[in-house]
Amino acid sequence: MPTTTWNRHHILSLADFTVAEYDTVLQTAASFQEVLSRRTKKVPTLQGQVVANLFFESSTRTRSSFELAAKRLSADTLNFAAATSSMTKGETILDTAKTYLAMGTDIMVVRHREAGVPNAIAAEMDRLGVRVSVLNAGDGQHEHPSQALLDLFTICTLIDPASPRLELLKGKKIAIVGDILHSRVARSNIWSLIASGAEVHLAAPPTLLPKLFAEYILEEAGVRNQDFVISSSPTPVRLHSRQAQSRSATLTASPLPFDYATSTTLSTSHGKPTPQLFLHWQLEPALQNADFVMTLRLQKERMTAHLLPSLREYHQLFGITRTKLQLCKPNVKVLHPGPVNRGVEISSELMDDPEFSLIQSQVTSGVAVRMALLYLIASSKV
């Protein structure tokens, strides 16, 4: 186990995670992965504590993974399902959370279709002055921290199984392909990959990857809006820092509308360089020499408009296949957070090919990573 002290009481977002925190999670998860390889896979770390899984939205992997992680740590678990709860009778979300608080819950794992619900519950627990931790298991189109952390762990353990750490991804090219507009997984992965120093390439049709997404990411990373401007002219786009001479900063892009890419060496408000982030409206530039490809599910349940001509056309242009992977490095690996629409985001044969696919490894990694998160936020109360 790492010796670094963990001070984060809630895990709601990765936007402000430090390198030390990422490494602590990775090293702790590696320790629990070793535990899970034993004949006896249980440790008494959270014995006597109660973990409530408050899932207001459907889930298979995340919910089961958190439940198993809590049980492997010897915690007692409570599982909530909105469809069979008193919410159908008019009870509010906060009243539901306070009901579980009254039952002695120590950690609440929260998933909801609306962004901000885990934050609201965490704020209410803090207001009440109770030592209850809240872990965001996915909220709307906001974030999914544990998924990004297990993706990170899956990649880092592939590179160095004995010592997974953030710096292993520095300089690696990682493509994130698919429904980025609606993806909380993509947002959390962007934060973790930016922190690692990786070169992050986002690829999707324009309807699923607005160019202002770059502005959003840069602002969230700490680059102030007044420090850059975006041109939407049909000629090659160049994003200029208004302090370019003093800060040696230039953001460039190839011609619209076929490909839009931004890269930046601007400093954030914390004095740290912002690594490169690229946006593409074509798949090929994102895949060129990529080390890893993360493909995302088309979230049709969140689409309020007709954003794609057809699933068939989407697969032809942005679906990941063995043929398209020939653009990547020879040892490229493919990830997907699940659930997968076979033949849409990724071909069925590629998904089941252990030479390329890390999808099952992601599911396995999820238990160890979520054990680590539960252990760490429980240790913050000691």
mmCIF file of C-alpha atoms in Angstrom:
data_model
loop_
_atom_site.group_PDB
_atom_site.id
_atom_site.type_symbol
_atom_site.label_atom_id
_atom_site.label_comp_id
_atom_site.label_asym_id
_atom_site.label_seq_id
_atom_site.Cartn_x
_atom_site.Cartn_y
_atom_site.Cartn_z
ATOM 1 C CA MET A 1 0.000 0.000 0.000
ATOM 2 C CA PRO A 2 1.219 3.555 -0.688
ATOM 3 C CA THR A 3 2.206 5.601 2.331
ATOM 4 C CA THR A 4 0.799 8.893 0.995
ATOM 5 C CA THR A 5 -1.922 10.379 3.211
ATOM 6 C CA TRP A 6 -5.319 10.635 1.499
ATOM 7 C CA ASN A 7 -7.202 13.826 2.385
ATOM 8 C CA ARG A 8 -10.065 13.818 -0.130
ATOM 9 C CA HIS A 9 -13.348 13.169 1.692
ATOM 10 C CA HIS A 10 -15.544 12.927 -1.427
ATOM 11 C CA ILE A 11 -14.657 11.765 -4.961
ATOM 12 C CA LEU A 12 -16.913 13.758 -7.273
ATOM 13 C CA SER A 13 -14.676 14.802 -10.172
ATOM 14 C CA LEU A 14 -11.191 14.292 -11.569
ATOM 15 C CA ALA A 15 -10.840 17.892 -12.734
ATOM 16 C CA ASP A 16 -8.806 18.842 -9.655
ATOM 17 C CA PHE A 17 -7.034 15.533 -8.989
ATOM 18 C CA THR A 18 -3.290 15.842 -8.434
ATOM 19 C CA VAL A 19 -0.606 13.578 -9.859
ATOM 20 C CA ALA A 20 0.049 12.288 -6.331
ATOM 21 C CA GLU A 21 -3.617 11.352 -5.950
ATOM 22 C CA TYR A 22 -3.671 9.508 -9.273
ATOM 23 C CA ASP A 23 -0.562 7.567 -8.310
ATOM 24 C CA THR A 24 -1.993 6.754 -4.882
ATOM 25 C CA VAL A 25 -5.134 5.307 -6.474
ATOM 26 C CA LEU A 26 -3.093 3.287 -8.998
ATOM 27 C CA GLN A 27 -0.729 1.880 -6.365
ATOM 28 C CA THR A 28 -3.557 1.069 -3.956
ATOM 29 C CA ALA A 29 -5.506 -0.641 -6.737
ATOM 30 C CA ALA A 30 -2.418 -2.701 -7.604
ATOM 31 C CA SER A 31 -2.284 -3.897 -3.995
ATOM 32 C CA PHE A 32 -5.939 -4.918 -4.079
ATOM 33 C CA GLN A 33 -5.487 -6.595 -7.455
ATOM 34 C CA GLU A 34 -2.959 -8.862 -5.742
ATOM 35 C CA VAL A 35 -5.523 -9.570 -3.005
ATOM 36 C CA LEU A 36 -8.085 -10.526 -5.651
ATOM 37 C CA SER A 37 -5.656 -13.063 -7.117
ATOM 38 C CA ARG A 38 -5.565 -15.022 -3.846
ATOM 39 C CA ARG A 39 -7.748 -17.954 -2.960
ATOM 40 C CA THR A 40 -9.290 -15.891 -0.140
ATOM 41 C CA LYS A 41 -10.226 -12.616 -1.808
ATOM 42 C CA LYS A 42 -11.566 -10.803 1.249
ATOM 43 C CA VAL A 43 -9.869 -8.396 3.663
ATOM 44 C CA PRO A 44 -11.339 -6.850 6.847
ATOM 45 C CA THR A 45 -10.453 -3.270 5.900
ATOM 46 C CA LEU A 46 -14.022 -1.844 6.028
ATOM 47 C CA GLN A 47 -15.490 -4.303 8.492
ATOM 48 C CA GLY A 48 -18.374 -2.687 10.366
ATOM 49 C CA GLN A 49 -18.871 0.082 7.806
ATOM 50 C CA VAL A 50 -21.921 0.486 5.587
ATOM 51 C CA VAL A 51 -21.692 1.280 1.858
ATOM 52 C CA ALA A 52 -24.961 2.346 0.192
ATOM 53 C CA ASN A 53 -25.183 2.082 -3.586
ATOM 54 C CA LEU A 54 -27.698 4.778 -4.540
ATOM 55 C CA PHE A 55 -28.250 4.131 -8.228
ATOM 56 C CA PHE A 56 -31.021 6.322 -9.597
ATOM 57 C CA GLU A 57 -30.039 5.169 -13.096
ATOM 58 C CA SER A 58 -29.586 1.708 -14.596
ATOM 59 C CA SER A 59 -26.181 0.057 -14.392
ATOM 60 C CA THR A 60 -24.600 -3.371 -14.675
ATOM 61 C CA ARG A 61 -20.815 -3.012 -14.442
ATOM 62 C CA THR A 62 -20.509 -0.023 -12.137
ATOM 63 C CA ARG A 63 -23.137 -1.099 -9.634
ATOM 64 C CA SER A 64 -22.033 -4.739 -9.453
ATOM 65 C CA SER A 65 -18.396 -3.696 -9.310
ATOM 66 C CA PHE A 66 -18.933 -1.315 -6.392
ATOM 67 C CA GLU A 67 -21.031 -3.891 -4.542
ATOM 68 C CA LEU A 68 -18.390 -6.580 -4.992
ATOM 69 C CA ALA A 69 -15.614 -4.152 -4.058
ATOM 70 C CA ALA A 70 -17.389 -3.246 -0.803
ATOM 71 C CA LYS A 71 -17.972 -6.904 0.046
ATOM 72 C CA ARG A 72 -14.340 -7.792 -0.686
ATOM 73 C CA LEU A 73 -13.453 -5.117 1.895
ATOM 74 C CA SER A 74 -15.902 -6.740 4.376
ATOM 75 C CA ALA A 75 -18.312 -3.784 4.392
ATOM 76 C CA ASP A 76 -22.064 -4.180 4.736
ATOM 77 C CA THR A 77 -23.877 -3.074 1.581
ATOM 78 C CA LEU A 78 -27.254 -1.496 0.888
ATOM 79 C CA ASN A 79 -28.558 -1.379 -2.675
ATOM 80 C CA PHE A 80 -31.092 1.213 -3.785
ATOM 81 C CA ALA A 81 -33.216 1.060 -6.930
ATOM 82 C CA ALA A 82 -35.343 4.103 -7.771
ATOM 83 C CA ALA A 83 -38.105 2.105 -9.461
ATOM 84 C CA THR A 84 -38.883 0.161 -6.270
ATOM 85 C CA SER A 85 -38.231 2.960 -3.773
ATOM 86 C CA SER A 86 -40.359 5.573 -2.007
ATOM 87 C CA MET A 87 -39.349 8.047 -4.708
ATOM 88 C CA THR A 88 -42.258 6.621 -6.684
ATOM 89 C CA LYS A 89 -44.428 8.030 -3.877
ATOM 90 C CA GLY A 90 -42.889 11.502 -3.997
ATOM 91 C CA GLU A 91 -39.828 11.282 -1.739
ATOM 92 C CA THR A 92 -37.008 13.649 -2.745
ATOM 93 C CA ILE A 93 -33.435 12.639 -3.543
ATOM 94 C CA LEU A 94 -32.032 14.377 -0.464
ATOM 95 C CA ASP A 95 -34.642 12.805 1.794
ATOM 96 C CA THR A 96 -33.717 9.417 0.345
ATOM 97 C CA ALA A 97 -30.044 10.089 1.087
ATOM 98 C CA LYS A 98 -30.876 11.188 4.634
ATOM 99 C CA THR A 99 -32.874 7.983 5.123
ATOM 100 C CA TYR A 100 -29.760 5.972 4.342
ATOM 101 C CA LEU A 101 -27.769 8.275 6.601
ATOM 102 C CA ALA A 102 -30.157 7.453 9.458
ATOM 103 C CA MET A 103 -29.471 3.753 8.865
ATOM 104 C CA GLY A 104 -25.796 4.319 9.608
ATOM 105 C CA THR A 105 -24.357 4.611 6.116
ATOM 106 C CA ASP A 106 -20.671 5.590 5.993
ATOM 107 C CA ILE A 107 -20.139 5.832 2.216
ATOM 108 C CA MET A 108 -22.700 6.670 -0.463
ATOM 109 C CA VAL A 109 -21.999 5.646 -4.056
ATOM 110 C CA VAL A 110 -24.314 7.748 -6.218
ATOM 111 C CA ARG A 111 -25.351 7.519 -9.864
ATOM 112 C CA HIS A 112 -27.982 9.774 -11.427
ATOM 113 C CA ARG A 113 -29.006 10.834 -14.917
ATOM 114 C CA GLU A 114 -28.781 14.512 -13.939
ATOM 115 C CA ALA A 115 -25.424 16.217 -13.497
ATOM 116 C CA GLY A 116 -24.681 17.522 -10.022
ATOM 117 C CA VAL A 117 -26.754 15.113 -7.908
ATOM 118 C CA PRO A 118 -23.714 13.504 -6.174
ATOM 119 C CA ASN A 119 -22.384 17.003 -5.440
ATOM 120 C CA ALA A 120 -25.739 18.022 -3.964
ATOM 121 C CA ILE A 121 -25.829 14.973 -1.688
ATOM 122 C CA ALA A 122 -22.210 15.568 -0.637
ATOM 123 C CA ALA A 123 -23.003 19.214 0.151
ATOM 124 C CA GLU A 124 -25.996 18.129 2.243
ATOM 125 C CA MET A 125 -23.890 15.646 4.203
ATOM 126 C CA ASP A 126 -21.308 18.350 4.847
ATOM 127 C CA ARG A 127 -24.017 20.797 5.909
ATOM 128 C CA LEU A 128 -25.319 18.262 8.400
ATOM 129 C CA GLY A 129 -21.807 17.883 9.795
ATOM 130 C CA VAL A 130 -21.690 14.103 9.333
ATOM 131 C CA ARG A 131 -18.644 12.134 8.240
ATOM 132 C CA VAL A 132 -20.331 10.474 5.288
ATOM 133 C CA SER A 133 -18.349 10.268 2.051
ATOM 134 C CA VAL A 134 -19.944 10.479 -1.391
ATOM 135 C CA LEU A 135 -18.473 8.833 -4.460
ATOM 136 C CA ASN A 136 -19.736 9.859 -7.885
ATOM 137 C CA ALA A 137 -20.605 6.736 -9.913
ATOM 138 C CA GLY A 138 -21.682 8.804 -12.929
ATOM 139 C CA ASP A 139 -23.869 11.905 -13.084
ATOM 140 C CA GLY A 140 -25.552 12.944 -16.318
ATOM 141 C CA GLN A 141 -23.097 14.292 -18.864
ATOM 142 C CA HIS A 142 -20.770 15.538 -16.139
ATOM 143 C CA GLU A 143 -18.267 12.904 -14.979
ATOM 144 C CA HIS A 144 -17.630 9.258 -14.175
ATOM 145 C CA PRO A 145 -14.426 9.313 -12.079
ATOM 146 C CA SER A 146 -14.165 5.617 -11.224
ATOM 147 C CA GLN A 147 -14.496 4.583 -14.877
ATOM 148 C CA ALA A 148 -11.675 6.899 -15.936
ATOM 149 C CA LEU A 149 -9.520 5.642 -13.072
ATOM 150 C CA LEU A 150 -10.063 2.003 -14.014
ATOM 151 C CA ASP A 151 -9.273 2.863 -17.645
ATOM 152 C CA LEU A 152 -6.065 4.503 -16.423
ATOM 153 C CA PHE A 153 -5.238 1.494 -14.260
ATOM 154 C CA THR A 154 -5.901 -0.928 -17.126
ATOM 155 C CA ILE A 155 -3.502 0.931 -19.417
ATOM 156 C CA CYS A 156 -0.786 1.548 -16.816
ATOM 157 C CA THR A 157 -0.741 -2.064 -15.613
ATOM 158 C CA LEU A 158 -0.401 -3.183 -19.218
ATOM 159 C CA ILE A 159 2.705 -1.014 -19.572
ATOM 160 C CA ASP A 160 4.194 -1.784 -16.138
ATOM 161 C CA PRO A 161 2.265 -4.408 -14.135
ATOM 162 C CA ALA A 162 4.530 -4.104 -11.100
ATOM 163 C CA SER A 163 4.383 -0.328 -10.728
ATOM 164 C CA PRO A 164 1.428 1.425 -12.419
ATOM 165 C CA ARG A 165 1.870 5.204 -12.319
ATOM 166 C CA LEU A 166 0.665 8.243 -14.208
ATOM 167 C CA GLU A 167 3.970 9.142 -15.859
ATOM 168 C CA LEU A 168 3.845 5.958 -17.953
ATOM 169 C CA LEU A 169 1.406 7.681 -20.322
ATOM 170 C CA LYS A 170 3.517 10.753 -20.964
ATOM 171 C CA GLY A 171 3.839 11.260 -24.718
ATOM 172 C CA LYS A 172 1.482 8.404 -25.585
ATOM 173 C CA LYS A 173 -1.120 9.116 -28.248
ATOM 174 C CA ILE A 174 -4.609 8.181 -27.060
ATOM 175 C CA ALA A 175 -7.668 8.506 -29.295
ATOM 176 C CA ILE A 176 -11.159 8.843 -27.791
ATOM 177 C CA VAL A 177 -13.778 8.092 -30.447
ATOM 178 C CA GLY A 178 -17.558 8.321 -30.389
ATOM 179 C CA ASP A 179 -20.337 10.181 -28.615
ATOM 180 C CA ILE A 180 -18.117 12.652 -26.784
ATOM 181 C CA LEU A 181 -20.871 15.258 -26.504
ATOM 182 C CA HIS A 182 -22.959 13.118 -24.141
ATOM 183 C CA SER A 183 -20.154 11.141 -22.501
ATOM 184 C CA ARG A 184 -19.307 11.625 -18.831
ATOM 185 C CA VAL A 185 -16.642 8.938 -19.315
ATOM 186 C CA ALA A 186 -14.893 11.042 -21.963
ATOM 187 C CA ARG A 187 -14.819 14.100 -19.712
ATOM 188 C CA SER A 188 -13.270 12.206 -16.801
ATOM 189 C CA ASN A 189 -10.790 10.470 -19.107
ATOM 190 C CA ILE A 190 -9.727 13.804 -20.565
ATOM 191 C CA TRP A 191 -8.808 15.079 -17.098
ATOM 192 C CA SER A 192 -6.775 11.997 -16.199
ATOM 193 C CA LEU A 193 -5.022 11.815 -19.567
ATOM 194 C CA ILE A 194 -4.242 15.534 -19.590
ATOM 195 C CA ALA A 195 -2.700 15.136 -16.132
ATOM 196 C CA SER A 196 -0.531 12.284 -17.413
ATOM 197 C CA GLY A 197 0.978 14.305 -20.249
ATOM 198 C CA ALA A 198 -0.587 12.126 -22.935
ATOM 199 C CA GLU A 199 -1.511 13.471 -26.357
ATOM 200 C CA VAL A 200 -5.306 13.262 -26.414
ATOM 201 C CA HIS A 201 -7.205 13.068 -29.716
ATOM 202 C CA LEU A 202 -11.005 13.304 -29.754
ATOM 203 C CA ALA A 203 -12.806 12.081 -32.881
ATOM 204 C CA ALA A 204 -16.514 12.175 -33.707
ATOM 205 C CA PRO A 205 -18.979 13.656 -36.193
ATOM 206 C CA PRO A 206 -19.447 17.432 -35.709
ATOM 207 C CA THR A 207 -22.867 16.849 -34.114
ATOM 208 C CA LEU A 208 -21.210 14.784 -31.378
ATOM 209 C CA LEU A 209 -18.083 16.921 -30.980
ATOM 210 C CA PRO A 210 -18.752 20.670 -31.144
ATOM 211 C CA LYS A 211 -15.587 22.681 -31.690
ATOM 212 C CA LEU A 212 -16.378 24.751 -28.591
ATOM 213 C CA PHE A 213 -15.664 21.588 -26.626
ATOM 214 C CA ALA A 214 -12.022 22.637 -26.883
ATOM 215 C CA GLU A 215 -12.826 25.983 -25.305
ATOM 216 C CA TYR A 216 -14.729 24.237 -22.512
ATOM 217 C CA ILE A 217 -11.820 21.904 -21.763
ATOM 218 C CA LEU A 218 -9.257 24.694 -21.781
ATOM 219 C CA GLU A 219 -11.352 26.852 -19.469
ATOM 220 C CA GLU A 220 -11.913 23.962 -17.069
ATOM 221 C CA ALA A 221 -8.182 23.222 -17.140
ATOM 222 C CA GLY A 222 -7.522 26.742 -15.929
ATOM 223 C CA VAL A 223 -6.834 28.657 -19.145
ATOM 224 C CA ARG A 224 -8.945 31.803 -18.889
ATOM 225 C CA ASN A 225 -11.345 32.656 -21.714
ATOM 226 C CA GLN A 226 -9.623 35.984 -22.314
ATOM 227 C CA ASP A 227 -6.342 34.184 -23.018
ATOM 228 C CA PHE A 228 -7.449 32.690 -26.334
ATOM 229 C CA VAL A 229 -9.835 33.262 -29.205
ATOM 230 C CA ILE A 230 -11.426 30.836 -31.672
ATOM 231 C CA SER A 231 -11.946 31.558 -35.339
ATOM 232 C CA SER A 232 -14.644 29.643 -37.221
ATOM 233 C CA SER A 233 -13.592 30.699 -40.722
ATOM 234 C CA PRO A 234 -13.430 28.011 -43.448
ATOM 235 C CA THR A 235 -9.701 28.638 -43.854
ATOM 236 C CA PRO A 236 -7.134 26.903 -41.625
ATOM 237 C CA VAL A 237 -7.951 27.826 -38.057
ATOM 238 C CA ARG A 238 -5.349 29.301 -35.763
ATOM 239 C CA LEU A 239 -6.111 29.980 -32.150
ATOM 240 C CA HIS A 240 -3.883 32.762 -30.851
ATOM 241 C CA SER A 241 -3.094 33.599 -27.285
ATOM 242 C CA ARG A 242 -3.487 37.322 -26.709
ATOM 243 C CA GLN A 243 -0.241 37.078 -24.764
ATOM 244 C CA ALA A 244 1.513 34.932 -27.374
ATOM 245 C CA GLN A 245 4.789 36.839 -27.371
ATOM 246 C CA SER A 246 5.244 36.768 -23.625
ATOM 247 C CA ARG A 247 3.955 33.224 -23.184
ATOM 248 C CA SER A 248 5.142 31.612 -26.445
ATOM 249 C CA ALA A 249 1.721 30.106 -26.979
ATOM 250 C CA THR A 250 0.016 29.191 -30.223
ATOM 251 C CA LEU A 251 -2.890 26.879 -30.902
ATOM 252 C CA THR A 252 -3.245 25.545 -34.417
ATOM 253 C CA ALA A 253 -5.782 23.587 -36.379
ATOM 254 C CA SER A 254 -6.182 22.075 -39.808
ATOM 255 C CA PRO A 255 -8.958 23.176 -42.174
ATOM 256 C CA LEU A 256 -12.609 23.079 -41.190
ATOM 257 C CA PRO A 257 -15.023 21.403 -41.572
ATOM 258 C CA PHE A 258 -13.138 18.175 -42.240
ATOM 259 C CA ASP A 259 -10.748 18.224 -39.319
ATOM 260 C CA TYR A 260 -10.417 20.491 -36.338
ATOM 261 C CA ALA A 261 -7.433 20.048 -34.066
ATOM 262 C CA THR A 262 -6.085 22.185 -31.273
ATOM 263 C CA SER A 263 -2.844 21.872 -29.407
ATOM 264 C CA THR A 264 -1.661 24.141 -26.662
ATOM 265 C CA THR A 265 1.337 24.907 -24.510
ATOM 266 C CA LEU A 266 -0.485 27.597 -22.590
ATOM 267 C CA SER A 267 0.105 27.652 -18.844
ATOM 268 C CA THR A 268 -2.846 27.085 -16.563
ATOM 269 C CA SER A 269 -3.679 29.293 -13.611
ATOM 270 C CA HIS A 270 -1.738 26.763 -11.487
ATOM 271 C CA GLY A 271 1.428 27.347 -13.503
ATOM 272 C CA LYS A 272 1.336 23.883 -15.094
ATOM 273 C CA PRO A 273 1.505 23.364 -18.876
ATOM 274 C CA THR A 274 -1.705 22.251 -20.544
ATOM 275 C CA PRO A 275 -0.830 19.164 -22.642
ATOM 276 C CA GLN A 276 -1.985 18.739 -26.196
ATOM 277 C CA LEU A 277 -5.646 18.233 -26.970
ATOM 278 C CA PHE A 278 -6.851 17.601 -30.524
ATOM 279 C CA LEU A 279 -10.367 17.560 -31.977
ATOM 280 C CA HIS A 280 -11.103 15.722 -35.237
ATOM 281 C CA TRP A 281 -14.215 15.415 -37.366
ATOM 282 C CA GLN A 282 -12.595 12.556 -39.250
ATOM 283 C CA LEU A 283 -11.387 9.311 -37.725
ATOM 284 C CA GLU A 284 -8.144 8.759 -39.609
ATOM 285 C CA PRO A 285 -6.047 11.611 -38.091
ATOM 286 C CA ALA A 286 -7.014 10.495 -34.586
ATOM 287 C CA LEU A 287 -5.992 6.893 -35.224
ATOM 288 C CA GLN A 288 -2.707 7.678 -37.005
ATOM 289 C CA ASN A 289 0.073 6.144 -34.849
ATOM 290 C CA ALA A 290 -2.196 5.905 -31.808
ATOM 291 C CA ASP A 291 -1.038 3.804 -28.853
ATOM 292 C CA PHE A 292 -4.528 3.307 -27.407
ATOM 293 C CA VAL A 293 -8.052 3.785 -28.749
ATOM 294 C CA MET A 294 -10.986 4.408 -26.416
ATOM 295 C CA THR A 295 -14.302 4.016 -28.176
ATOM 296 C CA LEU A 296 -17.539 5.276 -26.631
ATOM 297 C CA ARG A 297 -21.143 4.115 -26.790
ATOM 298 C CA LEU A 298 -23.666 6.147 -28.760
ATOM 299 C CA GLN A 299 -25.953 7.361 -25.979
ATOM 300 C CA LYS A 300 -29.220 7.441 -27.872
ATOM 301 C CA GLU A 301 -31.173 7.890 -24.643
ATOM 302 C CA ARG A 302 -29.516 11.308 -24.158
ATOM 303 C CA MET A 303 -29.898 12.509 -27.737
ATOM 304 C CA THR A 304 -32.721 15.037 -27.971
ATOM 305 C CA ALA A 305 -32.243 15.616 -31.714
ATOM 306 C CA HIS A 306 -31.531 13.563 -34.819
ATOM 307 C CA LEU A 307 -27.741 13.779 -34.679
ATOM 308 C CA LEU A 308 -26.778 10.921 -37.007
ATOM 309 C CA PRO A 309 -28.062 9.849 -40.451
ATOM 310 C CA SER A 310 -27.954 6.153 -39.453
ATOM 311 C CA LEU A 311 -26.063 3.713 -37.239
ATOM 312 C CA ARG A 312 -24.761 1.991 -40.359
ATOM 313 C CA GLU A 313 -23.200 5.186 -41.676
ATOM 314 C CA TYR A 314 -21.742 5.966 -38.265
ATOM 315 C CA HIS A 315 -20.051 2.557 -38.151
ATOM 316 C CA GLN A 316 -18.669 3.038 -41.651
ATOM 317 C CA LEU A 317 -17.105 6.370 -40.726
ATOM 318 C CA PHE A 318 -16.287 6.075 -37.011
ATOM 319 C CA GLY A 319 -16.708 2.433 -36.022
ATOM 320 C CA ILE A 320 -13.477 0.763 -34.934
ATOM 321 C CA THR A 321 -12.478 -2.289 -36.972
ATOM 322 C CA ARG A 322 -9.307 -4.303 -37.544
ATOM 323 C CA THR A 323 -8.825 -2.565 -40.884
ATOM 324 C CA LYS A 324 -8.983 0.909 -39.362
ATOM 325 C CA LEU A 325 -6.559 -0.094 -36.604
ATOM 326 C CA GLN A 326 -3.879 -0.533 -39.274
ATOM 327 C CA LEU A 327 -3.420 3.237 -38.998
ATOM 328 C CA CYS A 328 -2.372 2.836 -35.366
ATOM 329 C CA LYS A 329 0.836 1.503 -33.896
ATOM 330 C CA PRO A 330 1.261 -2.276 -34.295
ATOM 331 C CA ASN A 331 0.659 -3.004 -30.590
ATOM 332 C CA VAL A 332 -2.391 -0.735 -30.264
ATOM 333 C CA LYS A 333 -5.030 -1.686 -27.697
ATOM 334 C CA VAL A 334 -8.744 -0.874 -27.708
ATOM 335 C CA LEU A 335 -10.915 0.057 -24.721
ATOM 336 C CA HIS A 336 -14.659 0.569 -24.283
ATOM 337 C CA PRO A 337 -16.450 1.462 -21.009
ATOM 338 C CA GLY A 338 -19.503 -0.649 -21.880
ATOM 339 C CA PRO A 339 -22.180 -1.474 -22.576
ATOM 340 C CA VAL A 340 -21.126 -2.057 -26.173
ATOM 341 C CA ASN A 341 -23.327 -1.794 -29.250
ATOM 342 C CA ARG A 342 -21.642 -4.490 -31.322
ATOM 343 C CA GLY A 343 -21.256 -3.529 -34.945
ATOM 344 C CA VAL A 344 -21.787 0.156 -34.203
ATOM 345 C CA GLU A 345 -18.928 1.572 -32.092
ATOM 346 C CA ILE A 346 -16.717 -1.448 -32.615
ATOM 347 C CA SER A 347 -16.863 -4.576 -34.752
ATOM 348 C CA SER A 348 -17.899 -7.725 -32.939
ATOM 349 C CA GLU A 349 -14.807 -9.667 -33.968
ATOM 350 C CA LEU A 350 -12.486 -6.920 -32.735
ATOM 351 C CA MET A 351 -14.284 -6.677 -29.411
ATOM 352 C CA ASP A 352 -13.654 -10.381 -28.771
ATOM 353 C CA ASP A 353 -10.052 -10.377 -30.018
ATOM 354 C CA PRO A 354 -7.654 -10.567 -27.015
ATOM 355 C CA GLU A 355 -4.796 -9.347 -29.210
ATOM 356 C CA PHE A 356 -6.381 -5.895 -29.362
ATOM 357 C CA SER A 357 -9.258 -5.683 -26.874
ATOM 358 C CA LEU A 358 -8.849 -4.651 -23.229
ATOM 359 C CA ILE A 359 -12.603 -4.549 -22.621
ATOM 360 C CA GLN A 360 -12.749 -7.550 -20.289
ATOM 361 C CA SER A 361 -9.597 -6.340 -18.521
ATOM 362 C CA GLN A 362 -11.389 -3.070 -17.815
ATOM 363 C CA VAL A 363 -14.204 -4.929 -16.072
ATOM 364 C CA THR A 364 -11.705 -6.911 -14.005
ATOM 365 C CA SER A 365 -9.738 -3.779 -13.123
ATOM 366 C CA GLY A 366 -12.931 -2.095 -11.979
ATOM 367 C CA VAL A 367 -13.206 -4.176 -8.811
ATOM 368 C CA ALA A 368 -9.631 -3.440 -7.667
ATOM 369 C CA VAL A 369 -9.903 0.274 -8.491
ATOM 370 C CA ARG A 370 -13.223 0.649 -6.684
ATOM 371 C CA MET A 371 -11.828 -1.226 -3.696
ATOM 372 C CA ALA A 372 -9.025 1.333 -3.689
ATOM 373 C CA LEU A 373 -11.437 4.283 -3.832
ATOM 374 C CA LEU A 374 -13.621 2.942 -1.014
ATOM 375 C CA TYR A 375 -10.554 2.207 1.094
ATOM 376 C CA LEU A 376 -9.021 5.638 0.499
ATOM 377 C CA ILE A 377 -12.088 7.721 1.304
ATOM 378 C CA ALA A 378 -12.717 5.569 4.380
ATOM 379 C CA SER A 379 -9.128 6.223 5.488
ATOM 380 C CA SER A 380 -9.692 9.977 5.161
ATOM 381 C CA LYS A 381 -12.044 9.799 8.170
ATOM 382 C CA VAL A 382 -9.456 8.300 10.518
#
